[in-house]
C-alpha atoms as a PDB file:
ATOM      1  CA  ASN A   1      56.309 210.179  76.226  1.00  0.00           C
ATOM      2  CA  ASP A   2      54.743 212.595  78.714  1.00  0.00           C
ATOM      3  CA  ARG A   3      51.094 213.126  78.264  1.00  0.00           C
ATOM      4  CA  ILE A   4      49.562 216.619  78.324  1.00  0.00           C
ATOM      5  CA  ASN A   5      46.374 216.687  80.395  1.00  0.00           C
ATOM      6  CA  GLY A   6      43.654 219.338  80.091  1.00  0.00           C
ATOM      7  CA  TYR A   7      39.988 220.134  79.599  1.00  0.00           C
ATOM      8  CA  GLY A   8      37.914 222.682  77.669  1.00  0.00           C
ATOM      9  CA  GLU A   9      34.464 224.199  77.650  1.00  0.00           C
ATOM     10  CA  VAL A  10      32.182 226.169  75.387  1.00  0.00           C
ATOM     11  CA  PHE A  11      29.215 228.414  76.304  1.00  0.00           C
ATOM     12  CA  TYR A  12      26.368 230.306  74.720  1.00  0.00           C
ATOM     13  CA  GLU A  13      23.960 232.686  76.462  1.00  0.00           C
ATOM     14  CA  LEU A  14      20.976 234.522  74.910  1.00  0.00           C
ATOM     15  CA  ARG A  15      19.466 237.421  76.912  1.00  0.00           C
ATOM     16  CA  GLU A  16      16.197 238.578  75.454  1.00  0.00           C
ATOM     17  CA  LYS A  17      15.097 242.227  75.200  1.00  0.00           C
ATOM     18  CA  ASN A  18      14.483 243.926  78.601  1.00  0.00           C
ATOM     19  CA  PHE A  19      16.329 241.072  80.484  1.00  0.00           C
ATOM     20  CA  SER A  20      16.887 241.982  84.095  1.00  0.00           C
ATOM     21  CA  ALA A  21      18.987 240.435  86.965  1.00  0.00           C
ATOM     22  CA  LEU A  22      20.476 241.610  90.198  1.00  0.00           C
ATOM     23  CA  ASP A  23      23.731 242.737  88.605  1.00  0.00           C
ATOM     24  CA  SER A  24      22.770 243.667  85.078  1.00  0.00           C
ATOM     25  CA  GLU A  25      19.982 244.979  82.797  1.00  0.00           C
ATOM     26  CA  THR A  26      19.726 244.452  79.041  1.00  0.00           C
ATOM     27  CA  ALA A  27      17.528 246.803  77.078  1.00  0.00           C
ATOM     28  CA  PHE A  28      18.098 244.918  73.835  1.00  0.00           C
ATOM     29  CA  GLU A  29      18.785 241.318  72.821  1.00  0.00           C
ATOM     30  CA  LYS A  30      22.295 240.229  73.821  1.00  0.00           C
ATOM     31  CA  ARG A  31      24.402 237.212  72.839  1.00  0.00           C
ATOM     32  CA  ILE A  32      27.379 235.997  74.800  1.00  0.00           C
ATOM     33  CA  TYR A  33      29.373 232.985  73.577  1.00  0.00           C
ATOM     34  CA  GLY A  34      32.856 231.552  73.556  1.00  0.00           C
ATOM     35  CA  GLY A  35      35.051 228.829  75.009  1.00  0.00           C
ATOM     36  CA  SER A  36      38.228 228.038  76.929  1.00  0.00           C
ATOM     37  CA  LEU A  37      40.972 225.427  77.023  1.00  0.00           C
ATOM     38  CA  ARG A  38      43.282 224.683  79.947  1.00  0.00           C
ATOM     39  CA  LEU A  39      46.309 222.461  79.593  1.00  0.00           C
ATOM     40  CA  ASP A  40      48.828 221.029  82.123  1.00  0.00           C
ATOM     41  CA  VAL A  41      52.054 221.335  80.022  1.00  0.00           C
ATOM     42  CA  ASN A  42      54.045 219.651  82.851  1.00  0.00           C
ATOM     43  CA  GLU A  43      54.086 219.545  86.582  1.00  0.00           C
ATOM     44  CA  ASN A  44      55.245 223.175  86.740  1.00  0.00           C
ATOM     45  CA  ILE A  45      53.534 224.895  83.800  1.00  0.00           C
ATOM     46  CA  GLU A  46      49.811 225.396  83.023  1.00  0.00           C
ATOM     47  CA  ALA A  47      48.567 227.107  79.923  1.00  0.00           C
ATOM     48  CA  HIS A  48      45.058 228.701  79.391  1.00  0.00           C
ATOM     49  CA  LEU A  49      43.303 229.958  76.246  1.00  0.00           C
ATOM     50  CA  ALA A  50      39.869 231.760  76.325  1.00  0.00           C
ATOM     51  CA  LEU A  51      37.743 233.224  73.555  1.00  0.00           C
ATOM     52  CA  LYS A  52      34.698 235.385  74.184  1.00  0.00           C
ATOM     53  CA  ALA A  53      32.209 237.365  72.048  1.00  0.00           C
ATOM     54  CA  VAL A  54      29.475 239.757  73.181  1.00  0.00           C
ATOM     55  CA  GLU A  55      26.942 241.133  70.689  1.00  0.00           C
ATOM     56  CA  GLU A  56      24.197 243.458  71.827  1.00  0.00           C
ATOM     57  CA  GLY A  57      21.479 245.250  69.890  1.00  0.00           C
ATOM     58  CA  THR A  58      20.968 249.078  70.022  1.00  0.00           C
ATOM     59  CA  ALA A  59      18.210 251.520  69.274  1.00  0.00           C
ATOM     60  CA  SER A  60      19.904 252.327  65.948  1.00  0.00           C
ATOM     61  CA  GLY A  61      19.624 248.694  64.887  1.00  0.00           C
ATOM     62  CA  LYS A  62      23.451 248.316  64.661  1.00  0.00           C
ATOM     63  CA  ASP A  63      24.918 245.835  67.167  1.00  0.00           C
ATOM     64  CA  THR A  64      27.728 246.692  69.542  1.00  0.00           C
ATOM     65  CA  GLN A  65      30.305 243.962  69.364  1.00  0.00           C
ATOM     66  CA  LEU A  66      33.193 242.832  71.580  1.00  0.00           C
ATOM     67  CA  TYR A  67      35.576 239.984  70.630  1.00  0.00           C
ATOM     68  CA  GLU A  68      38.263 238.997  73.028  1.00  0.00           C
ATOM     69  CA  ALA A  69      41.087 236.430  73.156  1.00  0.00           C
ATOM     70  CA  VAL A  70      43.234 235.662  76.168  1.00  0.00           C
ATOM     71  CA  VAL A  71      46.386 233.524  76.341  1.00  0.00           C
ATOM     72  CA  GLU A  72      47.964 232.880  79.784  1.00  0.00           C
ATOM     73  CA  ALA A  73      50.631 230.689  81.277  1.00  0.00           C
ATOM     74  CA  THR A  74      51.338 229.956  84.943  1.00  0.00           C
ATOM     75  CA  ALA A  75      54.766 228.621  86.005  1.00  0.00           C
ATOM     76  CA  GLU A  76      56.004 227.513  89.455  1.00  0.00           C
ATOM     77  CA  ILE A  77      59.466 229.183  89.483  1.00  0.00           C
ATOM     78  CA  THR A  78      60.293 227.824  92.994  1.00  0.00           C
ATOM     79  CA  GLU A  79      58.382 226.179  95.761  1.00  0.00           C
ATOM     80  CA  ASN A  80      57.264 229.664  96.950  1.00  0.00           C
ATOM     81  CA  ILE A  81      57.237 231.760  93.793  1.00  0.00           C
ATOM     82  CA  THR A  82      54.644 231.554  90.969  1.00  0.00           C
ATOM     83  CA  LEU A  83      54.677 233.584  87.716  1.00  0.00           C
ATOM     84  CA  LEU A  84      51.525 234.312  85.730  1.00  0.00           C
ATOM     85  CA  ALA A  85      51.972 235.985  82.331  1.00  0.00           C
ATOM     86  CA  GLY A  86      49.451 236.662  79.618  1.00  0.00           C
ATOM     87  CA  VAL A  87      48.290 238.512  76.529  1.00  0.00           C
ATOM     88  CA  THR A  88      44.778 239.891  75.893  1.00  0.00           C
ATOM     89  CA  TRP A  89      43.566 240.987  72.476  1.00  0.00           C
ATOM     90  CA  SER A  90      40.239 242.729  72.183  1.00  0.00           C
ATOM     91  CA  ASP A  91      38.208 244.277  69.312  1.00  0.00           C
ATOM     92  CA  TYR A  92      35.298 246.573  70.298  1.00  0.00           C
ATOM     93  CA  ARG A  93      32.837 248.104  67.865  1.00  0.00           C
ATOM     94  CA  ASP A  94      30.136 250.584  68.908  1.00  0.00           C
ATOM     95  CA  PRO A  95      28.890 252.797  65.973  1.00  0.00           C
ATOM     96  CA  ALA A  96      27.135 255.165  68.455  1.00  0.00           C
ATOM     97  CA  THR A  97      29.949 255.834  70.915  1.00  0.00           C
ATOM     98  CA  ALA A  98      33.259 257.582  70.308  1.00  0.00           C
ATOM     99  CA  GLY A  99      36.306 256.424  72.241  1.00  0.00           C
ATOM    100  CA  ARG A 100      35.314 252.761  72.264  1.00  0.00           C
ATOM    101  CA  ASN A 101      36.065 251.588  68.765  1.00  0.00           C
ATOM    102  CA  GLY A 102      39.103 249.636  67.644  1.00  0.00           C
ATOM    103  CA  THR A 103      41.487 246.889  68.689  1.00  0.00           C
ATOM    104  CA  ARG A 104      43.892 246.705  71.701  1.00  0.00           C
ATOM    105  CA  THR A 105      46.540 244.241  72.842  1.00  0.00           C
ATOM    106  CA  ASP A 106      47.524 244.214  76.454  1.00  0.00           C
ATOM    107  CA  ILE A 107      50.362 242.249  78.066  1.00  0.00           C
ATOM    108  CA  GLY A 108      50.649 241.630  81.798  1.00  0.00           C
ATOM    109  CA  ALA A 109      52.190 239.550  84.558  1.00  0.00           C
ATOM    110  CA  ARG A 110      51.794 238.664  88.166  1.00  0.00           C
ATOM    111  CA  ILE A 111      54.379 237.339  90.633  1.00  0.00           C
ATOM    112  CA  THR A 112      53.154 235.642  93.839  1.00  0.00           C
ATOM    113  CA  TYR A 113      55.160 234.680  96.826  1.00  0.00           C
ATOM    114  CA  ALA A 114      53.395 232.078  98.998  1.00  0.00           C
ATOM    115  CA  PHE A 115      54.335 231.634 102.686  1.00  0.00           C
ATOM    116  CA  ASN A 116      51.850 228.788 102.884  1.00  0.00           C
ATOM    117  CA  ALA A 117      48.747 227.521 101.150  1.00  0.00           C
ATOM    118  CA  LYS A 118      46.545 230.409 102.389  1.00  0.00           C
ATOM    119  CA  THR A 119      49.079 233.210 102.958  1.00  0.00           C
ATOM    120  CA  ASN A 120      50.754 235.016 100.082  1.00  0.00           C
ATOM    121  CA  VAL A 121      51.640 238.452  98.675  1.00  0.00           C
ATOM    122  CA  PHE A 122      51.724 239.421  95.008  1.00  0.00           C
ATOM    123  CA  VAL A 123      52.565 242.210  92.610  1.00  0.00           C
ATOM    124  CA  PHE A 124      51.043 242.658  89.185  1.00  0.00           C
ATOM    125  CA  GLY A 125      51.258 244.975  86.209  1.00  0.00           C
ATOM    126  CA  GLN A 126      50.153 245.328  82.609  1.00  0.00           C
ATOM    127  CA  THR A 127      50.639 247.657  79.670  1.00  0.00           C
ATOM    128  CA  THR A 128      49.085 248.216  76.292  1.00  0.00           C
ATOM    129  CA  ALA A 129      51.433 246.956  73.620  1.00  0.00           C
ATOM    130  CA  HIS A 130      49.308 247.838  70.570  1.00  0.00           C
ATOM    131  CA  LEU A 131      46.410 250.177  69.956  1.00  0.00           C
ATOM    132  CA  LYS A 132      44.306 250.788  66.837  1.00  0.00           C
ATOM    133  CA  GLY A 133      41.248 253.092  66.501  1.00  0.00           C
ATOM    134  CA  ASP A 134      40.165 255.409  69.291  1.00  0.00           C
ATOM    135  CA  ARG A 135      40.329 252.927  72.158  1.00  0.00           C
ATOM    136  CA  VAL A 136      42.148 254.126  75.251  1.00  0.00           C
ATOM    137  CA  ARG A 137      45.271 252.559  76.817  1.00  0.00           C
ATOM    138  CA  ASN A 138      44.980 250.064  79.751  1.00  0.00           C
ATOM    139  CA  ASP A 139      48.207 250.399  81.775  1.00  0.00           C
ATOM    140  CA  ARG A 140      48.065 249.258  85.492  1.00  0.00           C
ATOM    141  CA  ILE A 141      50.279 248.270  88.356  1.00  0.00           C
ATOM    142  CA  GLY A 142      49.326 247.012  91.791  1.00  0.00           C
ATOM    143  CA  VAL A 143      49.936 244.868  94.860  1.00  0.00           C
ATOM    144  CA  GLY A 144      47.858 242.512  96.970  1.00  0.00           C
ATOM    145  CA  ALA A 145      47.939 239.857  99.634  1.00  0.00           C
ATOM    146  CA  GLU A 146      45.960 236.884 101.085  1.00  0.00           C
ATOM    147  CA  PHE A 147      46.192 236.097 104.771  1.00  0.00           C
ATOM    148  CA  GLU A 148      44.767 233.213 106.817  1.00  0.00           C
ATOM    149  CA  LEU A 149      43.368 234.746 110.043  1.00  0.00           C
ATOM    150  CA  THR A 150      42.135 231.391 111.472  1.00  0.00           C
ATOM    151  CA  ASP A 151      41.697 227.847 110.161  1.00  0.00           C
ATOM    152  CA  ARG A 152      38.373 228.949 108.643  1.00  0.00           C
ATOM    153  CA  LEU A 153      38.685 232.654 108.160  1.00  0.00           C
ATOM    154  CA  SER A 154      40.829 234.430 105.541  1.00  0.00           C
ATOM    155  CA  ILE A 155      41.111 237.891 104.015  1.00  0.00           C
ATOM    156  CA  THR A 156      42.210 238.893 100.518  1.00  0.00           C
ATOM    157  CA  GLY A 157      42.795 242.313  99.131  1.00  0.00           C
ATOM    158  CA  ASP A 158      44.526 244.295  96.371  1.00  0.00           C
ATOM    159  CA  ILE A 159      44.969 247.877  95.225  1.00  0.00           C
ATOM    160  CA  SER A 160      46.165 249.275  91.845  1.00  0.00           C
ATOM    161  CA  THR A 161      46.361 252.392  89.829  1.00  0.00           C
ATOM    162  CA  GLY A 162      46.507 252.991  86.109  1.00  0.00           C
ATOM    163  CA  THR A 163      45.182 254.804  83.111  1.00  0.00           C
ATOM    164  CA  SER A 164      41.469 254.061  84.039  1.00  0.00           C
ATOM    165  CA  GLY A 165      41.973 255.201  87.675  1.00  0.00           C
ATOM    166  CA  ILE A 166      42.145 253.531  91.049  1.00  0.00           C
ATOM    167  CA  GLY A 167      41.061 249.934  91.509  1.00  0.00           C
ATOM    168  CA  GLY A 168      40.905 247.546  94.468  1.00  0.00           C
ATOM    169  CA  SER A 169      39.120 244.870  96.334  1.00  0.00           C
ATOM    170  CA  ALA A 170      38.841 243.371  99.809  1.00  0.00           C
ATOM    171  CA  GLU A 171      37.170 240.103 100.681  1.00  0.00           C
ATOM    172  CA  LEU A 172      36.599 238.231 103.919  1.00  0.00           C
ATOM    173  CA  THR A 173      35.974 234.495 103.464  1.00  0.00           C
ATOM    174  CA  TYR A 174      34.613 231.967 106.003  1.00  0.00           C
ATOM    175  CA  GLU A 175      35.077 228.285 105.160  1.00  0.00           C
ATOM    176  CA  SER A 176      32.695 226.170 107.215  1.00  0.00           C
ATOM    177  CA  SER A 177      33.805 223.113 105.281  1.00  0.00           C
ATOM    178  CA  PRO A 178      36.006 222.262 102.306  1.00  0.00           C
ATOM    179  CA  ASP A 179      32.914 222.491 100.067  1.00  0.00           C
ATOM    180  CA  ASN A 180      31.079 225.361 101.710  1.00  0.00           C
ATOM    181  CA  LYS A 181      32.317 228.986 101.732  1.00  0.00           C
ATOM    182  CA  SER A 182      30.759 232.364 102.451  1.00  0.00           C
ATOM    183  CA  TRP A 183      32.252 235.705 101.639  1.00  0.00           C
ATOM    184  CA  LEU A 184      31.674 239.408 102.075  1.00  0.00           C
ATOM    185  CA  GLY A 185      33.728 242.073 100.284  1.00  0.00           C
ATOM    186  CA  TYR A 186      34.119 245.352  98.494  1.00  0.00           C
ATOM    187  CA  ARG A 187      35.134 245.796  94.821  1.00  0.00           C
ATOM    188  CA  LEU A 188      36.173 248.934  92.869  1.00  0.00           C
ATOM    189  CA  ASP A 189      36.568 247.709  89.280  1.00  0.00           C
ATOM    190  CA  PRO A 190      38.873 250.050  87.334  1.00  0.00           C
ATOM    191  CA  ASP A 191      37.148 249.074  84.078  1.00  0.00           C
ATOM    192  CA  ARG A 192      33.648 249.562  85.531  1.00  0.00           C
ATOM    193  CA  ASP A 193      32.835 252.347  83.001  1.00  0.00           C
ATOM    194  CA  GLU A 194      33.305 250.064  80.013  1.00  0.00           C
ATOM    195  CA  VAL A 195      29.888 249.707  78.359  1.00  0.00           C
ATOM    196  CA  TRP A 196      30.273 245.949  77.757  1.00  0.00           C
ATOM    197  CA  ASN A 197      30.818 245.328  81.556  1.00  0.00           C
ATOM    198  CA  LYS A 198      27.644 247.061  82.750  1.00  0.00           C
ATOM    199  CA  GLY A 199      25.301 247.348  79.733  1.00  0.00           C
ATOM    200  CA  THR A 200      25.179 251.128  80.323  1.00  0.00           C
ATOM    201  CA  ALA A 201      27.940 253.731  80.881  1.00  0.00           C
ATOM    202  CA  ILE A 202      28.271 255.230  84.390  1.00  0.00           C
ATOM    203  CA  GLN A 203      26.418 258.489  84.935  1.00  0.00           C
ATOM    204  CA  GLY A 204      27.848 260.526  87.833  1.00  0.00           C
ATOM    205  CA  SER A 205      30.204 258.968  90.390  1.00  0.00           C
ATOM    206  CA  ASP A 206      30.748 255.341  91.360  1.00  0.00           C
ATOM    207  CA  SER A 207      32.362 254.379  94.675  1.00  0.00           C
ATOM    208  CA  GLY A 208      32.429 250.563  94.066  1.00  0.00           C
ATOM    209  CA  VAL A 209      30.093 247.778  95.094  1.00  0.00           C
ATOM    210  CA  ILE A 210      29.562 245.381  98.063  1.00  0.00           C
ATOM    211  CA  VAL A 211      29.694 241.720  97.039  1.00  0.00           C
ATOM    212  CA  ALA A 212      28.544 238.675  99.043  1.00  0.00           C
ATOM    213  CA  GLY A 213      27.922 235.051  98.454  1.00  0.00           C
END
């Protein structure tokens, strides 16, 4: 019989009150935990399951809570075409904020056409299949590409539009060796105003961020 190979992981993170880092600040204690499992069903299909929970204290003493489950499958349709399809279920509870409470189920897919290992184009889309409470929809469609400029330099980018506005990214990557990469890019996250992404809601305008590593 064919054997299914795979691996899994679990994680737990506790951020104490007034925790501060370069990309986030936490005014109250925050707990982040979950796990994931990845399986090679056969030589053409890979399955992925991820569970995540975020619980954060508030001034009122009632925690905000996010619970999320993601199921995805990737299939090589042909030598050049890959299909990624998935379902995301989320449950968000914030007693102090209207418009962010309830459950939502989103379904999405991405089709990639690869010219070679480092040059490809893709199109993606998602829609909200089920909504409960006062959560907002999360419909989106977009396109993107990755191009190899030289043996060591490549560029990746995408742009999309949906119910939460325009999103996009662009990244330039330099690979000095197979184990050493540096990158510089720009990212406009369409879900950047979600409280659980930033710790605080956006005040005023946000034109995206520069990322490097």
